[in-house]
Amino acid sequence: MTTDAQDTIAPVIKGTSPSKHSRPERIDIGDGLIMRWSTKADAKNIADCMGECFKWIPIGGPIAEDEEPLRNEWVHAGCLRLLRGNHTVMTENDYAIVENTLAKEGENPIIACACLMTGPGYYGDVDLMFGKPEAVGCLPEYRNKGLIRRLFLEMIHPASEARGDIIQFLPGIPQFYLQFGYEYALGIRAVRVMHDVAKKIPTLPAGELEPFTLREPTLADIPYLVEMSTPARMLNQAQVGVCYDEAYWRYTIHNVLETAESHFDISRFQRIIVDPKTGKDVGLVMLCGHTMKYVGIFTLDEGYSYRDAMYPVLRQLLVAASEPNPFEKREAAKKAAKKAAEDKESAEGEDNKVKKDEAPASPHKFASIGIALDTQHPVYKLLEPHSEPFGGNQRLYTRIPSYATFLQRVAPTLERRIAESCLAGITATLRLNFFRKVEGSSGKQLEVVIEDGKIVSASDDYVEPSPRAQMEAARERKAAAKAAGVADKKPLVFKAEFAPLTFTRLVVGDLSLDEMLSFYSQASVEGEEAKMLLKIMFPKTVFHFDIFWW
């Protein structure tokens, strides 16, 4: 996505500004507890803390009802992965932690933590970076003491705003993050699941060759991977979403494979689609997920048919994804070498036995796969009759620290929408009342000034003048017009009211204006033209968010 925002005159922004914030490095919160940012040396303690925090949560595998579980290995592996120093979403210094400096020998000094990720995305035509707090936990004995609140409000949020994040999102415990200024707004694409895959994906007829083949991508393919995973190439309708950039692909096809320390570390499987007749690369396909694999990317060059490619690609993809990944191969090689060192003859016999016993009855190991493509994507439409909905309406916690700053950043998209509408060239002032300032908001009112269809200023700290002050201002305006011998021209002012933070849902396109007015009794807009402007600027859309790939 591109924008020419840098070539336009930036609107005047008043109120909260990222430049006013700095990242705090260390805060003493008493009783021997300090908040600070992580180092690579903290990796094991953070992973142990998080593994313990999530041990009762069935992420990564089921939990027996009559047994106390061990640490959550999926979460434990994920935290180690994040702190390895080669990730793209964060560095080893981006975990905010609470450390017990009085911990006894053998005790884990890390008692609570939350990391701050970042990732590229887009809002309409505008590129932006999303902030993403994630992997949050507190040991049971330290809960209900406000530690996570302090991590968010005193560490995570200031650090996010200091680096210029204008919007944040995260999944998490229902209702919990609303207290920190988040609102349910951005969403996760719905998945369909296809069961009995072996029966529904036809086998290749005997004697025939596949019309498409797959190959493993290398570092040299990164430009092609980036090109084939843009929103346009993926046929995304989403007006708000994340992007797969060079850093993402470098990590996914190389970094994580080289440094994997657990079978949980490798959750993605991608292949380049090749036309065997020409040897040309013609597309990209990717499987995602841990507990259930789903197709997250399926793109083809122009001139190639998704109907022709779908089954051949999926058929080969599932077989290839059933093979051991690089980590599993390394572990198998280590075990084989150890056996050979102990007793070469015995090891060879055991190897033969394992191969015989583990020979798969099916060419692949998948009973079900998910489809997480745009609802208008040809593969989604073709597989729709053979699949069923999986999961419901999933919303992500979303926080816009400053509406004024956000609207300035995405002004090129908002101005394009106005220019393409019946209100092209409008001059008006939009004044929104949110009733009160709450945690996570930068003000209780917002003023946006539009001149000739361009956003020229935005302010979070606008204060509605008193009725008397408005009356006196009107008198002064009329007197000035009379003295100048011109007709009085009353400025066009649009007014609206929304409950605190709910405006976020309209801004990102989660709800239409009509839905906002229907769902929230506090919501109101004065005048039909004001409603028209808000509908033009903030249409309802779908989203593309990929949240757990780290």
Coordinates of C-alpha atoms in Angstrom, one line a residue:
M1 CA 0.0 0.0 0.0
T2 CA 1.3 3.5 -0.8
T3 CA 0.3 7.0 0.0
D4 CA 1.4 10.5 -1.0
A5 CA 0.6 11.9 2.4
Q6 CA 4.2 13.1 2.8
D7 CA 3.7 15.4 -0.2
T8 CA 0.7 17.1 1.3
I9 CA 0.5 19.8 4.0
A10 CA 0.0 18.0 7.3
P11 CA -3.0 19.0 9.3
V12 CA -2.6 20.8 12.6
I13 CA -2.9 18.3 15.5
K14 CA -3.7 19.4 19.0
G15 CA -3.8 17.2 22.1
T16 CA -1.9 14.0 22.8
S17 CA 1.2 13.6 20.7
P18 CA 3.6 10.6 20.7
S19 CA 6.5 13.1 21.0
K20 CA 5.4 13.9 24.5
H21 CA 6.0 10.4 25.7
S22 CA 9.2 8.5 26.4
R23 CA 9.8 4.9 27.2
P24 CA 10.4 4.4 30.9
E25 CA 13.2 2.0 31.7
R26 CA 12.9 1.1 35.3
I27 CA 10.2 1.9 37.9
D28 CA 10.3 0.9 41.6
I29 CA 6.8 0.0 42.7
G30 CA 7.7 -1.0 46.3
D31 CA 7.9 -4.2 48.4
G32 CA 11.0 -5.2 46.5
L33 CA 9.2 -5.1 43.1
I34 CA 10.5 -3.3 40.1
M35 CA 9.2 -2.9 36.6
R36 CA 11.7 -2.9 33.8
W37 CA 12.4 -4.1 30.3
S38 CA 13.8 -7.5 29.5
T39 CA 17.2 -8.6 28.3
K40 CA 18.1 -11.8 26.6
A41 CA 19.2 -13.2 29.9
D42 CA 15.6 -13.0 31.2
A43 CA 14.3 -15.3 28.4
K44 CA 14.1 -18.5 30.5
N45 CA 12.5 -16.8 33.5
I46 CA 9.9 -15.1 31.4
A47 CA 9.1 -18.3 29.6
D48 CA 8.8 -20.2 32.9
C49 CA 6.6 -17.5 34.3
M50 CA 4.3 -17.5 31.3
G51 CA 4.3 -21.3 31.0
E52 CA 3.1 -21.4 34.7
C53 CA 0.5 -18.7 34.2
F54 CA -1.1 -20.5 31.3
K55 CA -0.8 -24.1 32.5
W56 CA -4.5 -24.4 33.2
I57 CA -5.4 -22.9 29.7
P58 CA -5.8 -25.6 27.0
I59 CA -3.7 -23.8 24.4
G60 CA -1.6 -26.2 22.4
G61 CA -3.3 -29.3 23.7
P62 CA -6.1 -30.7 25.9
I63 CA -5.9 -30.9 29.7
A64 CA -7.1 -34.0 31.6
E65 CA -9.8 -33.0 34.1
D66 CA -8.4 -35.2 36.9
E67 CA -4.7 -34.2 36.6
E68 CA -2.8 -31.1 37.4
P69 CA -1.2 -30.0 34.2
L70 CA 2.5 -29.2 33.8
R71 CA 3.6 -25.8 32.4
N72 CA 2.0 -24.8 29.0
E73 CA 4.7 -25.8 26.5
W74 CA 3.1 -23.9 23.6
V75 CA 3.2 -20.6 25.5
H76 CA 6.7 -21.5 27.0
A77 CA 8.1 -22.1 23.5
G78 CA 6.5 -18.9 22.1
C79 CA 8.1 -16.7 24.8
L80 CA 11.5 -18.2 24.2
R81 CA 11.0 -17.6 20.5
L82 CA 10.1 -14.0 21.0
L83 CA 13.2 -13.4 23.1
R84 CA 15.7 -15.2 20.8
G85 CA 16.8 -11.9 19.2
N86 CA 16.0 -12.8 15.6
H87 CA 12.2 -12.1 15.6
T88 CA 10.6 -9.4 13.5
V89 CA 7.7 -8.4 15.8
M90 CA 10.0 -7.4 18.7
T91 CA 13.5 -7.6 20.1
E92 CA 14.7 -9.3 23.3
N93 CA 14.4 -5.9 25.0
D94 CA 10.6 -5.5 24.5
Y95 CA 9.1 -7.5 27.3
A96 CA 7.9 -5.4 30.2
I97 CA 8.4 -7.4 33.4
V98 CA 7.7 -7.1 37.1
E99 CA 10.7 -8.5 39.0
N100 CA 10.8 -9.6 42.6
T101 CA 14.2 -8.4 43.7
L102 CA 13.7 -10.3 47.0
A103 CA 13.1 -13.7 45.4
K104 CA 14.8 -16.5 47.2
E105 CA 17.3 -18.7 45.6
G106 CA 15.6 -21.1 43.2
E107 CA 12.5 -18.9 42.9
N108 CA 11.6 -17.3 39.6
P109 CA 12.1 -13.5 40.1
I110 CA 9.8 -12.7 37.2
I111 CA 6.2 -12.6 38.5
A112 CA 4.3 -10.7 35.8
C113 CA 5.0 -9.6 32.2
A114 CA 3.7 -8.3 29.0
C115 CA 5.5 -7.8 25.7
L116 CA 5.1 -5.1 23.1
M117 CA 5.1 -6.2 19.5
T118 CA 4.8 -4.2 16.3
G119 CA 3.7 -5.1 12.8
P120 CA 3.0 -3.4 9.4
G121 CA -0.5 -2.8 8.3
Y122 CA -2.8 -0.5 6.4
Y123 CA -5.9 1.7 6.7
G124 CA -7.3 2.2 3.3
D125 CA -4.5 3.6 1.2
V126 CA -2.3 4.5 4.1
D127 CA 0.6 2.3 5.5
L128 CA 1.0 2.3 9.2
M129 CA 2.5 0.3 12.1
F130 CA 0.2 -1.5 14.6
G131 CA 1.3 -1.8 18.2
K132 CA 0.4 -5.1 19.7
P133 CA 0.7 -5.9 23.4
E134 CA 0.8 -9.7 23.7
A135 CA 1.7 -12.7 25.8
V136 CA 0.5 -11.2 29.1
G137 CA 0.7 -13.1 32.3
C138 CA 0.8 -12.8 36.1
L139 CA 1.6 -15.7 38.5
P140 CA -1.6 -16.7 40.5
E141 CA -0.2 -15.6 43.9
Y142 CA 0.4 -12.1 42.6
R143 CA -2.9 -11.5 40.9
N144 CA -5.5 -8.8 41.8
K145 CA -2.7 -6.5 42.9
G146 CA -2.8 -4.2 39.9
L147 CA 0.5 -5.4 38.4
I148 CA -0.8 -5.8 34.8
R149 CA -2.5 -2.4 35.0
R150 CA 0.8 -0.8 36.0
L151 CA 2.6 -2.7 33.2
F152 CA 0.2 -1.4 30.6
L153 CA -0.3 2.1 31.8
E154 CA 3.2 2.9 32.9
M155 CA 5.3 0.7 30.6
I156 CA 3.5 -0.6 27.5
H157 CA 1.4 2.4 26.5
P158 CA 4.2 5.0 27.0
A159 CA 6.7 2.9 25.1
S160 CA 4.2 2.3 22.3
E161 CA 3.3 5.9 21.9
A162 CA 7.0 6.9 22.2
R163 CA 7.8 5.0 19.1
G164 CA 4.8 6.5 17.3
D165 CA 2.1 3.8 17.4
I166 CA -1.2 5.4 16.6
I167 CA -3.3 2.2 17.0
Q168 CA -2.9 -1.0 19.1
F169 CA -4.7 -4.3 19.1
L170 CA -4.6 -7.5 21.1
P171 CA -6.6 -10.7 21.8
G172 CA -7.1 -11.5 25.4
I173 CA -9.3 -12.4 28.4
P174 CA -12.9 -11.3 27.8
Q175 CA -13.6 -7.8 29.2
F176 CA -10.3 -7.5 31.0
Y177 CA -8.5 -5.0 28.7
L178 CA -11.5 -2.7 28.5
Q179 CA -10.3 -1.1 31.8
F180 CA -7.1 0.0 30.0
G181 CA -8.7 2.0 27.3
Y182 CA -9.4 -0.7 24.7
E183 CA -12.7 -1.3 22.9
Y184 CA -13.7 -4.4 20.9
A185 CA -13.4 -3.2 17.3
L186 CA -11.0 -4.8 14.9
G187 CA -11.9 -8.3 13.9
I188 CA -10.4 -11.7 12.9
R189 CA -11.4 -13.2 9.6
A190 CA -13.9 -16.1 10.0
V191 CA -12.6 -19.6 9.2
R192 CA -14.4 -22.4 7.5
V193 CA -13.3 -25.9 8.1
M194 CA -13.4 -28.9 5.7
H195 CA -13.6 -32.3 7.4
D196 CA -12.8 -35.7 5.7
V197 CA -10.1 -34.0 3.6
A198 CA -8.9 -37.3 2.2
K199 CA -12.4 -37.9 0.7
K200 CA -13.0 -34.3 -0.5
I201 CA -9.7 -33.6 -2.2
P202 CA -9.6 -35.9 -5.2
T203 CA -6.5 -38.0 -5.8
L204 CA -4.4 -37.6 -8.9
P205 CA -5.6 -40.1 -11.6
A206 CA -3.2 -42.8 -12.3
G207 CA -0.7 -42.0 -15.1
E208 CA -1.3 -38.3 -15.0
L209 CA 1.1 -35.5 -13.9
E210 CA 0.2 -32.7 -11.6
P211 CA -0.5 -29.5 -13.6
F212 CA 1.2 -27.5 -10.9
T213 CA 4.1 -28.3 -8.6
L214 CA 5.4 -26.8 -5.4
R215 CA 8.8 -25.8 -4.2
E216 CA 10.2 -24.5 -1.0
P217 CA 11.0 -20.8 -0.9
T218 CA 14.5 -19.5 -0.2
L219 CA 15.9 -16.1 0.9
A220 CA 16.3 -15.2 -2.8
D221 CA 12.5 -15.5 -3.2
I222 CA 11.6 -12.9 -0.6
P223 CA 10.8 -10.2 -3.1
Y224 CA 8.5 -12.6 -4.9
L225 CA 6.8 -13.6 -1.6
V226 CA 6.2 -10.0 -0.7
E227 CA 4.8 -9.3 -4.1
M228 CA 2.4 -12.3 -3.9
S229 CA 1.1 -11.5 -0.4
T230 CA 0.0 -7.9 -0.8
P231 CA -3.7 -7.3 0.0
A232 CA -4.4 -6.8 -3.7
R233 CA -2.8 -10.1 -4.7
M234 CA -4.6 -11.9 -1.9
L235 CA -7.9 -10.5 -3.2
N236 CA -8.6 -8.9 0.1
Q237 CA -11.7 -6.7 0.5
A238 CA -10.4 -5.5 3.8
Q239 CA -9.9 -1.8 4.2
V240 CA -7.9 -2.4 7.5
G241 CA -5.4 -5.1 8.0
V242 CA -1.9 -6.4 8.4
C243 CA 0.8 -6.8 5.7
Y244 CA 3.4 -9.5 5.1
D245 CA 6.6 -7.6 4.5
E246 CA 10.3 -8.6 3.9
A247 CA 10.9 -9.0 7.6
Y248 CA 8.0 -11.3 8.1
W249 CA 9.1 -13.6 5.2
R250 CA 12.7 -13.6 6.3
Y251 CA 11.7 -14.8 9.8
T252 CA 9.1 -17.3 8.6
I253 CA 11.1 -19.0 5.9
H254 CA 14.6 -18.8 7.5
N255 CA 15.1 -17.4 11.0
V256 CA 12.6 -19.5 12.8
L257 CA 13.6 -22.7 10.9
E258 CA 17.3 -22.1 11.8
T259 CA 16.8 -21.5 15.5
A260 CA 13.7 -23.7 16.3
E261 CA 14.0 -25.4 19.7
S262 CA 10.6 -27.0 19.9
H263 CA 8.1 -28.5 17.5
F264 CA 5.8 -25.6 18.5
D265 CA 8.2 -23.2 17.0
I266 CA 7.3 -23.9 13.4
S267 CA 3.6 -23.3 12.8
R268 CA 3.7 -22.1 9.2
F269 CA 4.3 -23.9 6.0
Q270 CA 4.6 -22.1 2.7
R271 CA 5.3 -23.2 -0.8
I272 CA 5.8 -21.4 -4.1
I273 CA 3.5 -22.7 -6.9
V274 CA 5.2 -23.5 -10.2
D275 CA 4.0 -24.1 -13.7
P276 CA 5.9 -27.3 -14.7
K277 CA 5.4 -26.6 -18.4
T278 CA 7.4 -23.3 -18.2
G279 CA 9.2 -23.7 -14.9
K280 CA 7.8 -20.3 -13.9
D281 CA 6.8 -19.3 -10.4
V282 CA 3.1 -18.5 -10.6
G283 CA 1.7 -18.3 -7.1
L284 CA 2.0 -18.8 -3.4
V285 CA 0.2 -20.9 -0.8
M286 CA 0.6 -21.0 3.0
L287 CA -0.7 -23.2 5.8
C288 CA -1.0 -21.6 9.3
G289 CA -1.9 -22.7 12.8
H290 CA -0.9 -25.1 15.5
T291 CA -3.9 -27.2 16.6
M292 CA -5.6 -27.0 13.2
K293 CA -3.9 -26.0 10.0
Y294 CA -5.7 -23.5 7.7
V295 CA -5.0 -22.0 4.4
G296 CA -4.1 -18.4 5.0
I297 CA -2.7 -17.4 1.6
F298 CA -3.5 -18.8 -1.9
T299 CA -2.5 -16.4 -4.7
L300 CA -1.9 -17.0 -8.4
D301 CA -0.5 -14.8 -11.2
E302 CA -2.9 -13.4 -13.7
G303 CA -3.9 -15.8 -16.4
Y304 CA -4.0 -18.9 -14.1
S305 CA -7.3 -20.4 -12.9
Y306 CA -7.9 -21.0 -9.2
R307 CA -10.3 -23.7 -10.2
D308 CA -7.6 -25.6 -12.1
A309 CA -5.0 -25.1 -9.4
M310 CA -6.9 -25.6 -6.2
Y311 CA -7.0 -29.4 -5.8
P312 CA -3.5 -30.0 -7.3
V313 CA -2.0 -27.4 -5.0
L314 CA -3.8 -28.6 -1.9
R315 CA -3.1 -32.2 -2.6
Q316 CA 0.6 -31.6 -2.7
L317 CA 0.6 -29.1 0.1
L318 CA -0.9 -31.4 2.6
V319 CA 1.5 -34.2 1.7
A320 CA 4.5 -31.9 2.0
A321 CA 3.3 -30.4 5.2
S322 CA 3.0 -33.9 6.7
E323 CA 6.7 -34.4 6.4
P324 CA 9.0 -33.7 9.4
N325 CA 9.9 -30.0 9.7
P326 CA 13.5 -28.9 10.0
F327 CA 13.4 -29.1 13.8
E328 CA 12.0 -32.6 13.8
K329 CA 14.6 -33.6 11.2
R330 CA 17.4 -32.3 13.4
E331 CA 16.0 -34.1 16.5
A332 CA 15.6 -37.3 14.6
A333 CA 19.2 -37.1 13.4
K334 CA 20.4 -36.5 16.9
K335 CA 18.5 -39.5 18.2
A336 CA 19.8 -41.7 15.3
A337 CA 23.3 -40.5 16.0
K338 CA 23.0 -41.3 19.6
K339 CA 21.7 -44.8 18.9
A340 CA 24.4 -45.4 16.4
A341 CA 27.0 -44.5 18.9
E342 CA 25.6 -46.9 21.5
D343 CA 25.0 -49.8 19.2
K344 CA 25.1 -49.4 15.5
E345 CA 23.6 -52.7 14.6
S346 CA 20.8 -52.4 17.1
A347 CA 20.1 -48.8 15.9
E348 CA 19.7 -50.0 12.3
G349 CA 17.2 -52.7 13.3
E350 CA 15.3 -50.2 15.4
D351 CA 15.2 -47.7 12.5
N352 CA 13.8 -50.3 10.2
K353 CA 11.1 -51.2 12.7
V354 CA 10.1 -47.5 13.3
K355 CA 9.8 -47.0 9.5
K356 CA 7.7 -50.0 9.1
D357 CA 5.4 -49.2 12.1
E358 CA 5.0 -45.6 11.2
A359 CA 4.3 -45.9 7.5
P360 CA 1.2 -43.7 6.9
A361 CA -1.9 -45.3 5.6
S362 CA -2.8 -41.9 4.0
P363 CA -0.4 -39.7 1.9
H364 CA -0.9 -37.0 4.5
K365 CA -1.8 -36.6 8.2
F366 CA -4.7 -34.1 7.9
A367 CA -8.3 -35.1 8.7
S368 CA -9.5 -31.4 8.6
I369 CA -8.2 -28.1 7.3
G370 CA -9.4 -24.6 7.6
I371 CA -10.0 -22.0 5.0
A372 CA -9.1 -18.4 6.2
L373 CA -9.3 -16.5 2.9
D374 CA -11.4 -13.5 1.9
T375 CA -15.0 -14.5 1.5
Q376 CA -14.9 -13.5 -2.1
H377 CA -11.7 -15.4 -2.9
P378 CA -12.3 -18.1 -5.6
V379 CA -10.9 -20.9 -3.4
Y380 CA -13.1 -19.8 -0.5
K381 CA -16.2 -19.8 -2.8
L382 CA -15.2 -23.2 -4.5
L383 CA -14.7 -24.9 -1.1
E384 CA -17.7 -23.3 0.6
P385 CA -20.1 -26.2 -0.3
H386 CA -17.6 -28.7 1.2
S387 CA -16.9 -26.9 4.4
E388 CA -18.7 -25.4 7.4
P389 CA -18.3 -22.3 9.6
F390 CA -15.7 -22.6 12.4
G391 CA -15.7 -20.1 15.3
G392 CA -17.8 -17.1 15.7
N393 CA -17.6 -13.3 15.5
Q394 CA -14.2 -12.7 17.0
R395 CA -13.2 -9.1 17.9
L396 CA -9.9 -7.8 19.0
Y397 CA -9.3 -5.3 21.7
T398 CA -8.5 -2.0 19.9
R399 CA -7.0 1.2 21.3
I400 CA -6.5 4.5 19.5
P401 CA -4.6 6.7 22.0
S402 CA -5.4 9.9 20.1
Y403 CA -8.3 10.2 17.6
A404 CA -6.8 13.5 16.4
T405 CA -3.4 11.9 15.7
F406 CA -4.9 8.9 14.0
L407 CA -7.2 10.9 11.7
Q408 CA -4.3 13.0 10.7
R409 CA -2.2 9.9 9.8
V410 CA -5.0 8.4 7.7
A411 CA -6.2 11.7 6.3
P412 CA -5.3 10.7 2.6
T413 CA -7.8 7.8 2.8
L414 CA -10.5 10.0 4.5
E415 CA -10.0 12.8 2.0
R416 CA -10.1 10.3 -1.0
R417 CA -13.4 9.0 0.3
I418 CA -14.8 12.6 0.6
A419 CA -13.5 13.5 -2.9
E420 CA -15.2 10.4 -4.4
S421 CA -18.6 11.3 -2.8
C422 CA -21.4 13.7 -3.2
L423 CA -19.8 15.9 -0.5
A424 CA -16.6 16.5 -2.5
G425 CA -15.0 19.8 -1.7
I426 CA -17.0 20.3 1.5
T427 CA -16.0 22.8 4.2
A428 CA -17.3 21.9 7.6
T429 CA -16.2 21.4 11.2
L430 CA -17.0 18.1 12.8
R431 CA -17.4 18.2 16.6
L432 CA -17.8 15.0 18.6
N433 CA -18.7 14.7 22.2
F434 CA -17.6 11.6 24.2
F435 CA -19.2 12.8 27.5
R436 CA -16.1 12.1 29.6
K437 CA -12.4 11.4 29.4
V438 CA -11.7 7.8 30.4
E439 CA -8.6 5.7 30.7
G440 CA -7.0 5.2 27.3
S441 CA -8.6 8.3 25.7
S442 CA -6.9 11.6 25.0
G443 CA -9.9 13.8 25.6
K444 CA -13.7 13.9 26.0
Q445 CA -14.3 15.9 22.8
L446 CA -12.9 15.9 19.3
E447 CA -12.9 18.7 16.7
V448 CA -12.0 18.0 13.0
V449 CA -11.8 20.9 10.6
I450 CA -12.3 20.2 6.9
E451 CA -11.7 22.8 4.3
D452 CA -12.4 22.1 0.6
G453 CA -12.5 18.4 1.4
K454 CA -9.2 18.4 3.2
I455 CA -8.6 17.8 6.9
V456 CA -6.7 20.9 8.0
S457 CA -6.8 20.4 11.8
A458 CA -7.8 18.0 14.5
S459 CA -7.9 18.5 18.2
D460 CA -8.4 16.1 21.1
D461 CA -8.6 18.9 23.7
Y462 CA -11.5 20.8 22.1
V463 CA -13.9 22.2 24.7
E464 CA -17.4 23.2 23.7
P465 CA -18.0 26.8 24.5
S466 CA -20.8 27.7 26.9
P467 CA -24.2 28.7 25.4
R468 CA -23.5 32.3 26.3
A469 CA -20.0 32.2 24.7
Q470 CA -21.6 30.8 21.5
M471 CA -24.2 33.5 21.5
E472 CA -21.6 36.3 21.9
A473 CA -19.4 34.7 19.2
A474 CA -22.5 34.7 16.8
R475 CA -23.1 38.4 17.6
E476 CA -19.5 39.3 16.9
R477 CA -19.6 37.3 13.6
K478 CA -22.8 39.1 12.4
A479 CA -21.5 42.5 13.5
A480 CA -18.3 41.9 11.5
A481 CA -20.3 40.9 8.4
K482 CA -22.5 43.9 8.7
A483 CA -19.6 46.3 9.1
A484 CA -17.9 44.8 6.0
G485 CA -21.1 45.1 4.1
V486 CA -21.4 41.4 3.3
A487 CA -24.0 38.8 4.1
D488 CA -23.5 36.8 7.3
K489 CA -22.4 33.3 6.6
K490 CA -22.8 30.8 9.5
P491 CA -20.1 28.2 9.6
L492 CA -21.2 24.7 8.8
V493 CA -20.8 22.7 12.1
F494 CA -21.7 19.0 12.4
K495 CA -22.2 17.7 15.9
A496 CA -22.4 14.1 17.1
E497 CA -22.2 12.2 20.4
F498 CA -20.8 8.8 21.2
A499 CA -20.2 6.9 24.4
P500 CA -16.5 6.9 25.5
L501 CA -14.2 4.8 23.2
T502 CA -17.1 3.5 21.1
F503 CA -16.1 5.9 18.3
T504 CA -13.2 3.5 17.7
R505 CA -15.7 1.0 16.2
L506 CA -16.9 3.5 13.7
V507 CA -13.4 4.8 12.8
V508 CA -12.0 1.3 11.9
G509 CA -15.2 0.2 10.2
D510 CA -16.4 -2.4 12.6
L511 CA -19.9 -0.9 12.7
S512 CA -21.7 1.3 10.3
L513 CA -23.1 4.7 11.5
D514 CA -26.6 3.3 11.4
E515 CA -25.5 0.3 13.5
M516 CA -23.8 2.7 16.0
L517 CA -27.0 4.7 16.3
S518 CA -29.0 1.5 16.8
F519 CA -26.7 -0.3 19.2
Y520 CA -25.8 2.7 21.5
S521 CA -28.6 4.7 23.1
Q522 CA -26.1 7.5 23.8
A523 CA -25.1 7.9 20.2
S524 CA -26.6 10.7 18.2
V525 CA -25.8 12.8 15.1
E526 CA -27.4 16.2 14.4
G527 CA -28.7 16.5 10.8
E528 CA -28.8 14.3 7.7
E529 CA -25.8 16.0 6.1
A530 CA -23.7 15.3 9.2
K531 CA -24.7 11.6 9.0
M532 CA -23.8 11.5 5.4
L533 CA -20.3 12.9 6.1
L534 CA -19.6 10.3 8.8
K535 CA -20.9 7.5 6.6
I536 CA -18.6 8.6 3.8
M537 CA -15.5 9.0 6.0
F538 CA -16.0 5.8 8.0
P539 CA -17.7 3.0 6.0
K540 CA -18.2 -0.4 7.4
T541 CA -15.5 -2.9 6.2
V542 CA -14.0 -6.3 6.8
F543 CA -10.6 -6.9 8.3
H544 CA -7.5 -9.0 7.7
F545 CA -5.7 -9.7 10.9
D546 CA -3.2 -12.5 11.5
I547 CA -2.5 -12.5 15.2
F548 CA -0.7 -15.7 16.4
W549 CA 1.9 -16.3 13.8
W550 CA 4.7 -15.2 16.1

